[in-house]
PDB file of C-alpha atoms in Angstrom:
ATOM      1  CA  UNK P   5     -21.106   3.602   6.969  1.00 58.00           C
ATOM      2  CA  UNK P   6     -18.843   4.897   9.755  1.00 82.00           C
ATOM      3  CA  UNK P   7     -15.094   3.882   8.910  1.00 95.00           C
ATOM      4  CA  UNK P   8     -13.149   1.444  11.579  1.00 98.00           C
ATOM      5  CA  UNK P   9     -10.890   3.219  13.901  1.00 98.00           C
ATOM      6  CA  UNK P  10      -7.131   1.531  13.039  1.00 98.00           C
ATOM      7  CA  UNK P  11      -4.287   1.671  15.540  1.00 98.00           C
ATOM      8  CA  UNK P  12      -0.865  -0.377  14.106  1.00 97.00           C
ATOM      9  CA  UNK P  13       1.800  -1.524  16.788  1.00 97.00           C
ATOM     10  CA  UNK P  14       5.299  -1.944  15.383  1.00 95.00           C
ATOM     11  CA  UNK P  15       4.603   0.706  12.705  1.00 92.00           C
ATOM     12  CA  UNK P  16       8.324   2.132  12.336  1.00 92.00           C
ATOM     13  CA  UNK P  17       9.447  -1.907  10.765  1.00 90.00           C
ATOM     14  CA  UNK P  18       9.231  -3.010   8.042  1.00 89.00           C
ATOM     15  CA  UNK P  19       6.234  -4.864   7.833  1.00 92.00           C
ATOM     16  CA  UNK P  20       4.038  -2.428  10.337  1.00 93.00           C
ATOM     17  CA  UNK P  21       4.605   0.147   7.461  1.00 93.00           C
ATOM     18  CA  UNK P  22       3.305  -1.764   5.063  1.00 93.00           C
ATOM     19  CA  UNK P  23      -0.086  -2.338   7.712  1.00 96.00           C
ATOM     20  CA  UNK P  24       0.188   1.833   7.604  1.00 95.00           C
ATOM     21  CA  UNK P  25       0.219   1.766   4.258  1.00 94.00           C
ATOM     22  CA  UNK P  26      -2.762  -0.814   3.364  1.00 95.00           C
ATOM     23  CA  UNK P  27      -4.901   1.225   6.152  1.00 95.00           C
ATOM     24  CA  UNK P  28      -4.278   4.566   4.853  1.00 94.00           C
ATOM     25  CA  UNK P  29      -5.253   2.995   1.534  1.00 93.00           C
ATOM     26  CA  UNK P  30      -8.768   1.355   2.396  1.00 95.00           C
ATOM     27  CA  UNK P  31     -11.545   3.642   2.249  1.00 95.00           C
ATOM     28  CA  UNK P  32     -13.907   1.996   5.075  1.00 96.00           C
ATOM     29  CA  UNK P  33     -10.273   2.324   7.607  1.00 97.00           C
ATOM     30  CA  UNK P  34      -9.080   5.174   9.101  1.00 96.00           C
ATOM     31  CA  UNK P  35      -5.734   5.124  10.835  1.00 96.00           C
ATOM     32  CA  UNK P  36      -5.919   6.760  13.871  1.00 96.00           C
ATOM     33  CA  UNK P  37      -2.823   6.195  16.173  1.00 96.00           C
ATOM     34  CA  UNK P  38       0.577   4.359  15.413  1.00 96.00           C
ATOM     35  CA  UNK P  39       2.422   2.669  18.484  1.00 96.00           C
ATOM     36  CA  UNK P  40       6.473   1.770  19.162  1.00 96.00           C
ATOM     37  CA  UNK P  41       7.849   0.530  21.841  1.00 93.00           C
ATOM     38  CA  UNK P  42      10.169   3.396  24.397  1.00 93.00           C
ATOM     39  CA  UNK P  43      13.397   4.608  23.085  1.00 92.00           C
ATOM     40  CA  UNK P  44      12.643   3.686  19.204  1.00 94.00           C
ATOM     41  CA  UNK P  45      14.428   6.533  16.852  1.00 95.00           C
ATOM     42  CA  UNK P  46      10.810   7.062  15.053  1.00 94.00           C
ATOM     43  CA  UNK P  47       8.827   8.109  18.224  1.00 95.00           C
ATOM     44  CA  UNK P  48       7.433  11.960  17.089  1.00 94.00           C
ATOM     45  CA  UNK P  49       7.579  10.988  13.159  1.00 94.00           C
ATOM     46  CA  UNK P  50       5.063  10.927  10.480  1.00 92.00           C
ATOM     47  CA  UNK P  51       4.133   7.333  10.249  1.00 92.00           C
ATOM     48  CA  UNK P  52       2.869   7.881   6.589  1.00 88.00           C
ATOM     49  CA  UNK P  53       6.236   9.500   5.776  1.00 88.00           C
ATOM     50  CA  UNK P  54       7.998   6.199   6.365  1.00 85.00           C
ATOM     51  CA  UNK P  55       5.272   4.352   4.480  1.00 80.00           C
ATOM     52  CA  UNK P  56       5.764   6.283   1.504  1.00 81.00           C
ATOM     53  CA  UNK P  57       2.955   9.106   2.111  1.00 84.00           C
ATOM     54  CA  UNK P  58       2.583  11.664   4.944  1.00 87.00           C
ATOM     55  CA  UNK P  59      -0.257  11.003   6.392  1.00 89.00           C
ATOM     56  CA  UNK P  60      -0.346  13.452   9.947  1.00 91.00           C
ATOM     57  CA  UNK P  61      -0.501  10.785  12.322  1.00 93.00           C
ATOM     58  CA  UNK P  62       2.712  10.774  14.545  1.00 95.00           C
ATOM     59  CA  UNK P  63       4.346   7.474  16.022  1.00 95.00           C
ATOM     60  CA  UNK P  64       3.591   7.278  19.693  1.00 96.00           C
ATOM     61  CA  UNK P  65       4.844   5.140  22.643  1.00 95.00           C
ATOM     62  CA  UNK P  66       2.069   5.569  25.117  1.00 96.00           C
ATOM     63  CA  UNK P  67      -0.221   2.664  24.649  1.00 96.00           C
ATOM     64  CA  UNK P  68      -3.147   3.373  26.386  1.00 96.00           C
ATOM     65  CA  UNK P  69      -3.300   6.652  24.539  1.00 95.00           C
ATOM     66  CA  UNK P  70      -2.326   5.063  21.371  1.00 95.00           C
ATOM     67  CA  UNK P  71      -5.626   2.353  21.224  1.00 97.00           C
ATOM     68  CA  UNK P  72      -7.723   5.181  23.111  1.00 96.00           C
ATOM     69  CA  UNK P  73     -11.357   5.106  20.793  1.00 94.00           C
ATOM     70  CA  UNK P  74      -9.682   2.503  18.764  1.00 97.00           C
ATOM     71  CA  UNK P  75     -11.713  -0.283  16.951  1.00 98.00           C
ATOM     72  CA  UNK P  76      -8.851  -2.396  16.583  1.00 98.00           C
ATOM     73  CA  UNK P  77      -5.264  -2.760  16.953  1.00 98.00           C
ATOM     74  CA  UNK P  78      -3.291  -4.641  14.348  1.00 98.00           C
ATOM     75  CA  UNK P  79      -0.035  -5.978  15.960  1.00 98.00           C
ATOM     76  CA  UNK P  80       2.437  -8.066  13.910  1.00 96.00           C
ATOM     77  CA  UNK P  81       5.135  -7.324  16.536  1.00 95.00           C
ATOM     78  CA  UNK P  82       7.184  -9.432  19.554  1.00 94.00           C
ATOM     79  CA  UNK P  83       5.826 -11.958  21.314  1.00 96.00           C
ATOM     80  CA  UNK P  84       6.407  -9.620  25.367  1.00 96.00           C
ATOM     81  CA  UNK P  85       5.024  -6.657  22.849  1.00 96.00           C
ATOM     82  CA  UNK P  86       2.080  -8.117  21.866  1.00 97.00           C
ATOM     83  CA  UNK P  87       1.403  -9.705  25.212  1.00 97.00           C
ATOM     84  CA  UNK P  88       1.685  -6.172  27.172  1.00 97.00           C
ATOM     85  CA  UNK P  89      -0.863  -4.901  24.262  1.00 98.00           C
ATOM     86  CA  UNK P  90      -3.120  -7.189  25.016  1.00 98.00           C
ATOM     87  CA  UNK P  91      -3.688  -6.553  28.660  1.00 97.00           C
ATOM     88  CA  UNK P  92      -4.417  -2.697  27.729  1.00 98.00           C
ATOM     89  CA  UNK P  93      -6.803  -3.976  24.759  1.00 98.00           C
ATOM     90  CA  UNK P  94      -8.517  -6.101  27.235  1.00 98.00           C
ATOM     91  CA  UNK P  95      -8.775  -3.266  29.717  1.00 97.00           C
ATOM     92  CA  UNK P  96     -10.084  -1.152  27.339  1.00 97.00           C
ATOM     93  CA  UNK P  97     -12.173  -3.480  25.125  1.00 97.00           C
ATOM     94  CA  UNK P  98     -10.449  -2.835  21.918  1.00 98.00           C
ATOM     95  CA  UNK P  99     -10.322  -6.000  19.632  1.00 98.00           C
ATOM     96  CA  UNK P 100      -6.600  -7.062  18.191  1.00 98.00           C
ATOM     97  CA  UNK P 101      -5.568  -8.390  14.961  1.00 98.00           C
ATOM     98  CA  UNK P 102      -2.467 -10.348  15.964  1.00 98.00           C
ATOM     99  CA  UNK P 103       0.366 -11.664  13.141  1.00 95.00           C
ATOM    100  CA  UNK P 104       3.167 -11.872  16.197  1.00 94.00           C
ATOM    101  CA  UNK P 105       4.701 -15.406  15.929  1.00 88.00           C
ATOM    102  CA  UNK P 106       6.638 -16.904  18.386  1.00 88.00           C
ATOM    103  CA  UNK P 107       4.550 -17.017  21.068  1.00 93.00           C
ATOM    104  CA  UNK P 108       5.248 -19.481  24.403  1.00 93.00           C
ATOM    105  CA  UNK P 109       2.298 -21.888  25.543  1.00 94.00           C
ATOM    106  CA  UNK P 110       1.590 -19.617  28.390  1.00 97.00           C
ATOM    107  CA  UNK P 111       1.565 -16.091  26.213  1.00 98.00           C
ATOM    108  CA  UNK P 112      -0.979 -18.080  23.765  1.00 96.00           C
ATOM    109  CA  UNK P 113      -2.954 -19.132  27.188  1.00 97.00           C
ATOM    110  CA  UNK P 114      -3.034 -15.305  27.963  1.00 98.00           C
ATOM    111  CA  UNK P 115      -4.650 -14.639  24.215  1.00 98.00           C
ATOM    112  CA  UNK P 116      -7.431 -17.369  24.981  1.00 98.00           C
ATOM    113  CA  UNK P 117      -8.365 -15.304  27.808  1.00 98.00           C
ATOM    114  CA  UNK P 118      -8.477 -12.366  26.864  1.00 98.00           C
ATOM    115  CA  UNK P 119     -10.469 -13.330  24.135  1.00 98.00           C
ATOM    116  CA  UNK P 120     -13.207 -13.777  26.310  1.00 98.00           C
ATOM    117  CA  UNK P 121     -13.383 -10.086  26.565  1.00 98.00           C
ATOM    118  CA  UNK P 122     -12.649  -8.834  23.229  1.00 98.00           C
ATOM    119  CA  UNK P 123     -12.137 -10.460  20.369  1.00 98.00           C
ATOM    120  CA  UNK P 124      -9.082 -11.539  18.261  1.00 98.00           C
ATOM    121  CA  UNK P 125      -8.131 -12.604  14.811  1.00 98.00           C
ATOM    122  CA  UNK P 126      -4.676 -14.737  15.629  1.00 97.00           C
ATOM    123  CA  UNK P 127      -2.818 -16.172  13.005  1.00 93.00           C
ATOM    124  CA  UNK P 128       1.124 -16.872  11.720  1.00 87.00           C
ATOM    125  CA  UNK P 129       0.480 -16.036   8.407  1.00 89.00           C
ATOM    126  CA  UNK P 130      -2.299 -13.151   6.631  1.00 94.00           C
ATOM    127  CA  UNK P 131      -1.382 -13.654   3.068  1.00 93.00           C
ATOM    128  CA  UNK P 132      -4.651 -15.200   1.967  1.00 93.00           C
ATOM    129  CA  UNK P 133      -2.445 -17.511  -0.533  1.00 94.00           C
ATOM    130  CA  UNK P 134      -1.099 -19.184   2.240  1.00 94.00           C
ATOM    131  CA  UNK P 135      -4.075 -20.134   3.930  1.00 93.00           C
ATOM    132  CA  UNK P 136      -5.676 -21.226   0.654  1.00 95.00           C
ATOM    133  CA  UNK P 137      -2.253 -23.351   1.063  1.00 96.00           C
ATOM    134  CA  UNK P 138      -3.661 -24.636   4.359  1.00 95.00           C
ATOM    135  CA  UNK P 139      -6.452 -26.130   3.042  1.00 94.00           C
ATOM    136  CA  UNK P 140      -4.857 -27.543   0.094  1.00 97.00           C
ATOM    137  CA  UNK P 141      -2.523 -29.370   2.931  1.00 97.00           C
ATOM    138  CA  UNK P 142      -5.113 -30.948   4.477  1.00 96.00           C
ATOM    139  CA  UNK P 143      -7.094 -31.949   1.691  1.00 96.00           C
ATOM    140  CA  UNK P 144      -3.191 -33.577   0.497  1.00 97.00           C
ATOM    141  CA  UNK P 145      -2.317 -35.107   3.550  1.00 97.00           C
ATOM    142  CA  UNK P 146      -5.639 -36.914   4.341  1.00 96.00           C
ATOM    143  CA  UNK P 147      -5.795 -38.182   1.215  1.00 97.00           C
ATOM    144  CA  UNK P 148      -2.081 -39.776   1.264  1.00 96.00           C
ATOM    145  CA  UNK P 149      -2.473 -41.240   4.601  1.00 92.00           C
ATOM    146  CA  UNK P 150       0.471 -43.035   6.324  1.00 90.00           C
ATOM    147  CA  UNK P 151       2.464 -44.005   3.180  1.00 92.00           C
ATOM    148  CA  UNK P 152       4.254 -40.235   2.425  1.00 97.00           C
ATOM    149  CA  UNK P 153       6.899 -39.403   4.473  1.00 98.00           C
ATOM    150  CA  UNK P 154       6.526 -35.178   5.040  1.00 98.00           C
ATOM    151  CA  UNK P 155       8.973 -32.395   5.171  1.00 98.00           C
ATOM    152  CA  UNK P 156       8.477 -28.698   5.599  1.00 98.00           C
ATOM    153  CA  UNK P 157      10.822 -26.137   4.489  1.00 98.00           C
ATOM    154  CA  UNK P 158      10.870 -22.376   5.154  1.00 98.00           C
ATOM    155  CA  UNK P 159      13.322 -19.541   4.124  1.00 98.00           C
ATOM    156  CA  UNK P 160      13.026 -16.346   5.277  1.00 97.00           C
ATOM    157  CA  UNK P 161      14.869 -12.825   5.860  1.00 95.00           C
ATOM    158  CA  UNK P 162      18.289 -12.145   7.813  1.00 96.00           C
ATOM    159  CA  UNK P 163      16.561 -10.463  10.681  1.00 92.00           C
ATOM    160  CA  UNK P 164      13.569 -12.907  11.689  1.00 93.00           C
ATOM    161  CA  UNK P 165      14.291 -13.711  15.265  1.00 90.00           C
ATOM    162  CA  UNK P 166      12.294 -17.289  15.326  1.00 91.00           C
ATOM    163  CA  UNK P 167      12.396 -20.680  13.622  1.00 94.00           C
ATOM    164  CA  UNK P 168      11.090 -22.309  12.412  1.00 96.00           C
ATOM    165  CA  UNK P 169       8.284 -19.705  11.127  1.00 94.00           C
ATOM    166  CA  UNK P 170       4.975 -19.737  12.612  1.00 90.00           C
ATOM    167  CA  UNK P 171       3.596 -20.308   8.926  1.00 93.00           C
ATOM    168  CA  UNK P 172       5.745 -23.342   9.130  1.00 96.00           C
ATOM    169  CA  UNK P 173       4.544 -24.632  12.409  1.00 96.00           C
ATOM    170  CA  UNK P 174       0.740 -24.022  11.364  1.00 93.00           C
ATOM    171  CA  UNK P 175       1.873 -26.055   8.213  1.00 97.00           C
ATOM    172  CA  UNK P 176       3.131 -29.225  10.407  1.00 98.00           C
ATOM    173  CA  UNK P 177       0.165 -29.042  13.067  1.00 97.00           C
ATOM    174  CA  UNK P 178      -2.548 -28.820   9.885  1.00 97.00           C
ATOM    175  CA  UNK P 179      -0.832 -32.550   8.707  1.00 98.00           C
ATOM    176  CA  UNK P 180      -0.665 -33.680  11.971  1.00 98.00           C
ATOM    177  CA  UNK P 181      -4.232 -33.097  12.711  1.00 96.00           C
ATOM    178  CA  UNK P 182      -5.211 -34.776   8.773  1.00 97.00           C
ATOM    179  CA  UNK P 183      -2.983 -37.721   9.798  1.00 97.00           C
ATOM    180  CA  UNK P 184      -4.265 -38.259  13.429  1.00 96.00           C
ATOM    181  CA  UNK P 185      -0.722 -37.250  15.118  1.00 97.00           C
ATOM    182  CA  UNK P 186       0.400 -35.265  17.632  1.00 97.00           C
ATOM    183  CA  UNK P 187       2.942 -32.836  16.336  1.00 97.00           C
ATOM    184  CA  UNK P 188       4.496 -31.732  19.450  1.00 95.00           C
ATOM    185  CA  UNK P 189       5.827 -35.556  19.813  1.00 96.00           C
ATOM    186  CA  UNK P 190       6.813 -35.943  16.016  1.00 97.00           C
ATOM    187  CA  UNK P 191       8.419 -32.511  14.686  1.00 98.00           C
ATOM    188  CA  UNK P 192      11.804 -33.376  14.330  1.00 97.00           C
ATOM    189  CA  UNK P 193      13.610 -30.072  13.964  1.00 97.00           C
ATOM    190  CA  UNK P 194      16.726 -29.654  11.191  1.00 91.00           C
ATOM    191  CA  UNK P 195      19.431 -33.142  11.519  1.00 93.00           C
ATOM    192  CA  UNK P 196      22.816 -33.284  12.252  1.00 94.00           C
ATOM    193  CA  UNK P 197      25.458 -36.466  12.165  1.00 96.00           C
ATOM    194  CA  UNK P 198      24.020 -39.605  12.357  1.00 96.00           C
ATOM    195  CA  UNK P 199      20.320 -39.795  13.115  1.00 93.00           C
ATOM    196  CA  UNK P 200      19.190 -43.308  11.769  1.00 95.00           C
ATOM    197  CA  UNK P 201      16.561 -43.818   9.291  1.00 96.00           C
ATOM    198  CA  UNK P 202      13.571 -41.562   9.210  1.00 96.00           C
ATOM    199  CA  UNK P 203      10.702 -42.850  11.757  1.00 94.00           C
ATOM    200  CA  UNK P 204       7.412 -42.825   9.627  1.00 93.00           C
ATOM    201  CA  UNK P 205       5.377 -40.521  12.081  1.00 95.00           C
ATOM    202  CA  UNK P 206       7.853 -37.772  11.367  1.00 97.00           C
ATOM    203  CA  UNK P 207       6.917 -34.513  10.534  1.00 98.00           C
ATOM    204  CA  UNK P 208      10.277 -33.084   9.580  1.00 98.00           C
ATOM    205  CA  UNK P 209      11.134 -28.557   9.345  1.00 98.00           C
ATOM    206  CA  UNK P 210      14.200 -27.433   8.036  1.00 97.00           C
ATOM    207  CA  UNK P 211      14.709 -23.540   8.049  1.00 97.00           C
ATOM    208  CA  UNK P 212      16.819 -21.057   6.302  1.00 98.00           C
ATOM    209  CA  UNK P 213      17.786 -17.607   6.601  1.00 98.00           C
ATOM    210  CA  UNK P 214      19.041 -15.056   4.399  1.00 98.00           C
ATOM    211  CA  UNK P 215      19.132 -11.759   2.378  1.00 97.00           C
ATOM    212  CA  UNK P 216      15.657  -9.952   2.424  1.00 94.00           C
ATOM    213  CA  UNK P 217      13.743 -12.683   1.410  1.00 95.00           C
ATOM    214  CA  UNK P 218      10.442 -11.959   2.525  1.00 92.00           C
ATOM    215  CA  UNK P 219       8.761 -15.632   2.955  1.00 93.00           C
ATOM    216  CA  UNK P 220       9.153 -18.789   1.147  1.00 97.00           C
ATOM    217  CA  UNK P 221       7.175 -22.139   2.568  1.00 97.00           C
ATOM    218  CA  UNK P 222       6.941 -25.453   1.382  1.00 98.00           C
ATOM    219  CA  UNK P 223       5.107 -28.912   2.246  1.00 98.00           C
ATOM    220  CA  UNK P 224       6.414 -31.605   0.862  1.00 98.00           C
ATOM    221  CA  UNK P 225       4.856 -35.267   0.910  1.00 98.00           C
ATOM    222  CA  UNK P 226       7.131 -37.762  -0.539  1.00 98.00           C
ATOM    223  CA  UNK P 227       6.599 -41.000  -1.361  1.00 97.00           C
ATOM    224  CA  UNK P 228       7.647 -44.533  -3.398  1.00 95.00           C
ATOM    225  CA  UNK P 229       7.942 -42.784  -7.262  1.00 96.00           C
ATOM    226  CA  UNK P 230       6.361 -39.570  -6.310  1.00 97.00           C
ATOM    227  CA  UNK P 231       6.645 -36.458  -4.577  1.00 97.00           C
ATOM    228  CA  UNK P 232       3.868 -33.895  -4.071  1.00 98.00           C
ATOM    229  CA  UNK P 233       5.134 -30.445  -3.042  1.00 98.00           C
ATOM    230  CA  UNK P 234       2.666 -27.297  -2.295  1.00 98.00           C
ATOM    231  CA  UNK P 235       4.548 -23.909  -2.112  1.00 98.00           C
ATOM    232  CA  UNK P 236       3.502 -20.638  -1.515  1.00 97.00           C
ATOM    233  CA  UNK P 237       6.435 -17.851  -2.083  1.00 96.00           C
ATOM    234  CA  UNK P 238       5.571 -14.195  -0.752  1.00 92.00           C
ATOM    235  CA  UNK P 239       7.624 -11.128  -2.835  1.00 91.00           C
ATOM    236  CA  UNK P 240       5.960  -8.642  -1.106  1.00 88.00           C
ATOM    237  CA  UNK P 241       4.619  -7.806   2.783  1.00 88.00           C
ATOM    238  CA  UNK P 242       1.538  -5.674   0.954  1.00 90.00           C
ATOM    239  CA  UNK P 243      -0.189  -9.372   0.785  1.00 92.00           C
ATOM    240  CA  UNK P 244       0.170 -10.002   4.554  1.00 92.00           C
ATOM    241  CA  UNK P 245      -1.021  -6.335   4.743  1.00 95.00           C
ATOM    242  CA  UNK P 246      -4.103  -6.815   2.828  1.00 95.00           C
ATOM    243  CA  UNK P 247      -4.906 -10.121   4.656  1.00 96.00           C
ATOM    244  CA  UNK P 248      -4.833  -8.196   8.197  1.00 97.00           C
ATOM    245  CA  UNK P 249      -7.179  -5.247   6.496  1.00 97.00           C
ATOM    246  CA  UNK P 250      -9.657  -8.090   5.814  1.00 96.00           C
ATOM    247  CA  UNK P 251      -9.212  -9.256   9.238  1.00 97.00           C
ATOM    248  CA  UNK P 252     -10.092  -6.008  11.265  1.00 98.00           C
ATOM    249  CA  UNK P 253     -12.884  -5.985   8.989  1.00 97.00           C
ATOM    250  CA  UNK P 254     -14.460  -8.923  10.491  1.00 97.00           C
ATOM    251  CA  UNK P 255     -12.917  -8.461  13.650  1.00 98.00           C
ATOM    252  CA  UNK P 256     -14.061  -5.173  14.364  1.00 97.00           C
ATOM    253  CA  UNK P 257     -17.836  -6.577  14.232  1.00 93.00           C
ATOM    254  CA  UNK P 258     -17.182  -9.339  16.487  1.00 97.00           C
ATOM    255  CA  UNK P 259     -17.806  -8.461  20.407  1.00 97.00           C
ATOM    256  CA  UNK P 260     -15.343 -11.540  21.699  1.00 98.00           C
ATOM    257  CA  UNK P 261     -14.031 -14.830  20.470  1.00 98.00           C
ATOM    258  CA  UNK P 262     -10.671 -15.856  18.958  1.00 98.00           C
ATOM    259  CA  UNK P 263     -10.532 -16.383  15.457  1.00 98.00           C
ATOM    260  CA  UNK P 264      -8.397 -17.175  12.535  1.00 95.00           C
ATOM    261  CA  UNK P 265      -8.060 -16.761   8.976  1.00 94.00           C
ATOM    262  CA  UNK P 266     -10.053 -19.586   7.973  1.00 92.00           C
ATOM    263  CA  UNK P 267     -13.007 -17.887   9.895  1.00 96.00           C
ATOM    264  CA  UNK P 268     -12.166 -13.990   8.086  1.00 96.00           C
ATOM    265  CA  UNK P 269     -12.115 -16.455   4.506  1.00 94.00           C
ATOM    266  CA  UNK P 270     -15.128 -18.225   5.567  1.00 92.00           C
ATOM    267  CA  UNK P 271     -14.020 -21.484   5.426  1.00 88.00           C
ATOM    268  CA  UNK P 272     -15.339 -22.453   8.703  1.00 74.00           C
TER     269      UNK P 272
END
């Protein structure tokens, strides 16, 4: 069986070398270009090296060279990074993996699109944990209805950019959509002085930020005598890593189409 051609955008950070390292280490993968973005200190380097293992494949900044004969590019970078990827991916019908979060409504309009061209696995979160957690969420939240008041919290490194997380936002829109509500009208985002009493449609996110602490969510559905809390706590980016290998697995024999996790896990 022919391996899949891997390119990895981002690859100098922290997690892109962990997506280095989880595609050097699958034998049906090869890794065949690594991408930054202009000026970045890495350009010309070993991208194995800074994943722990030379590997011969130097960090580029050209992308149309970069995703040249490329299966699929695996992009857990910035939202404008991402977005410029995906017009050359489009051009040159090479299928994405995407883990950027923090996209605007018009950047995710440009994904739909382009997915009508090639085809995309988009999701906040690859751990496979977490979207187990999904499920569980729904399954919880349908079954309390109306009389548990919920509350998402997130904590996550020094240097994420966004907040809350997009693992968090998935979170609130997967209880929104078991409770029947519209989450863009009932997120209430952190509190401060005096806010009167909770509203029961709420859908409340508090965020923190510190250390290196890779990525800690959890849903909380509280009611009269009883709380029920689901958590999912990430020590390690390998997880995320493995959960975007699976991804351009399936991805790479799609021809268009956006996906998600739940379609790579088969729960669709």
């Amino acid at each position: 069986m022919a391996q899949i051609k891997i390119a990895v955008a981002g690859g100098s950070g922290r997690m892109g070398r962990a997506l280095v390292e989880a595609a050097m280490s699958a034998p049906d993968l090869r890794l065949v270009n690594v991408l930054e973005q202009k000026g970045n200190p890495n350009i010309g380097r070993d991208a194995g090296e800074l994943a722990g293992s030379p590997c011969g494949v130097m960090i580029g900044d050209d992308v149309a060279k970069s995703i040249a004969g490329v299966d699929v590019l695996i992009d857990f970078t910035r939202p404008e990074g991402t977005v410029a990827h995906l017009a050359a991916c489009r051009k040159q019908g090479v299928n994405m993996v995407i883990g950027t979060t923090g996209f605007g409504e018009a950047q995710k309009q440009e994904i739909a699109g382009a997915a009508r061209d090639i085809a995309i696995v988009l999701s906040p979160n690859f751990s496979v944990g977490v979207n187990v957690a999904f499920r569980l969420i729904e399954v919880a939240a349908g079954a309390l209805g109306k009389g548990y008041d919920v509350e998402i919290v997130e904590a996550h490194h020094r240097h994420k950019v966004d907040a809350p997380s997009g693992t968090a936002l998935r979170m609130g829109e997967v209880v929104a959509r078991a409770l029947g509500r519209d989450l863009r009208k009932n997120a209430i985002y952190g509190r401060e002085g005096v806010t009167g009493e909770r509203k029961d449609e709420t859908i409340g996110f508090a965020a923190v930020r510190g250390g290196d602490l890779v990525g800690d969510h959890t849903v909380m559905c509280i009611g009269s005598g009883e709380r029920l809390e689901i958590s999912h706590r990430a020590s390690s980016r390998a997880n995320f890593a493995s959960g975007a290998v699976r991804a351009a697995r399936f991805v790479a024999a799609r021809k268009n189409g956006l996906f998600d996790m739940s379609d790579v896990l088969g729960f669709k």
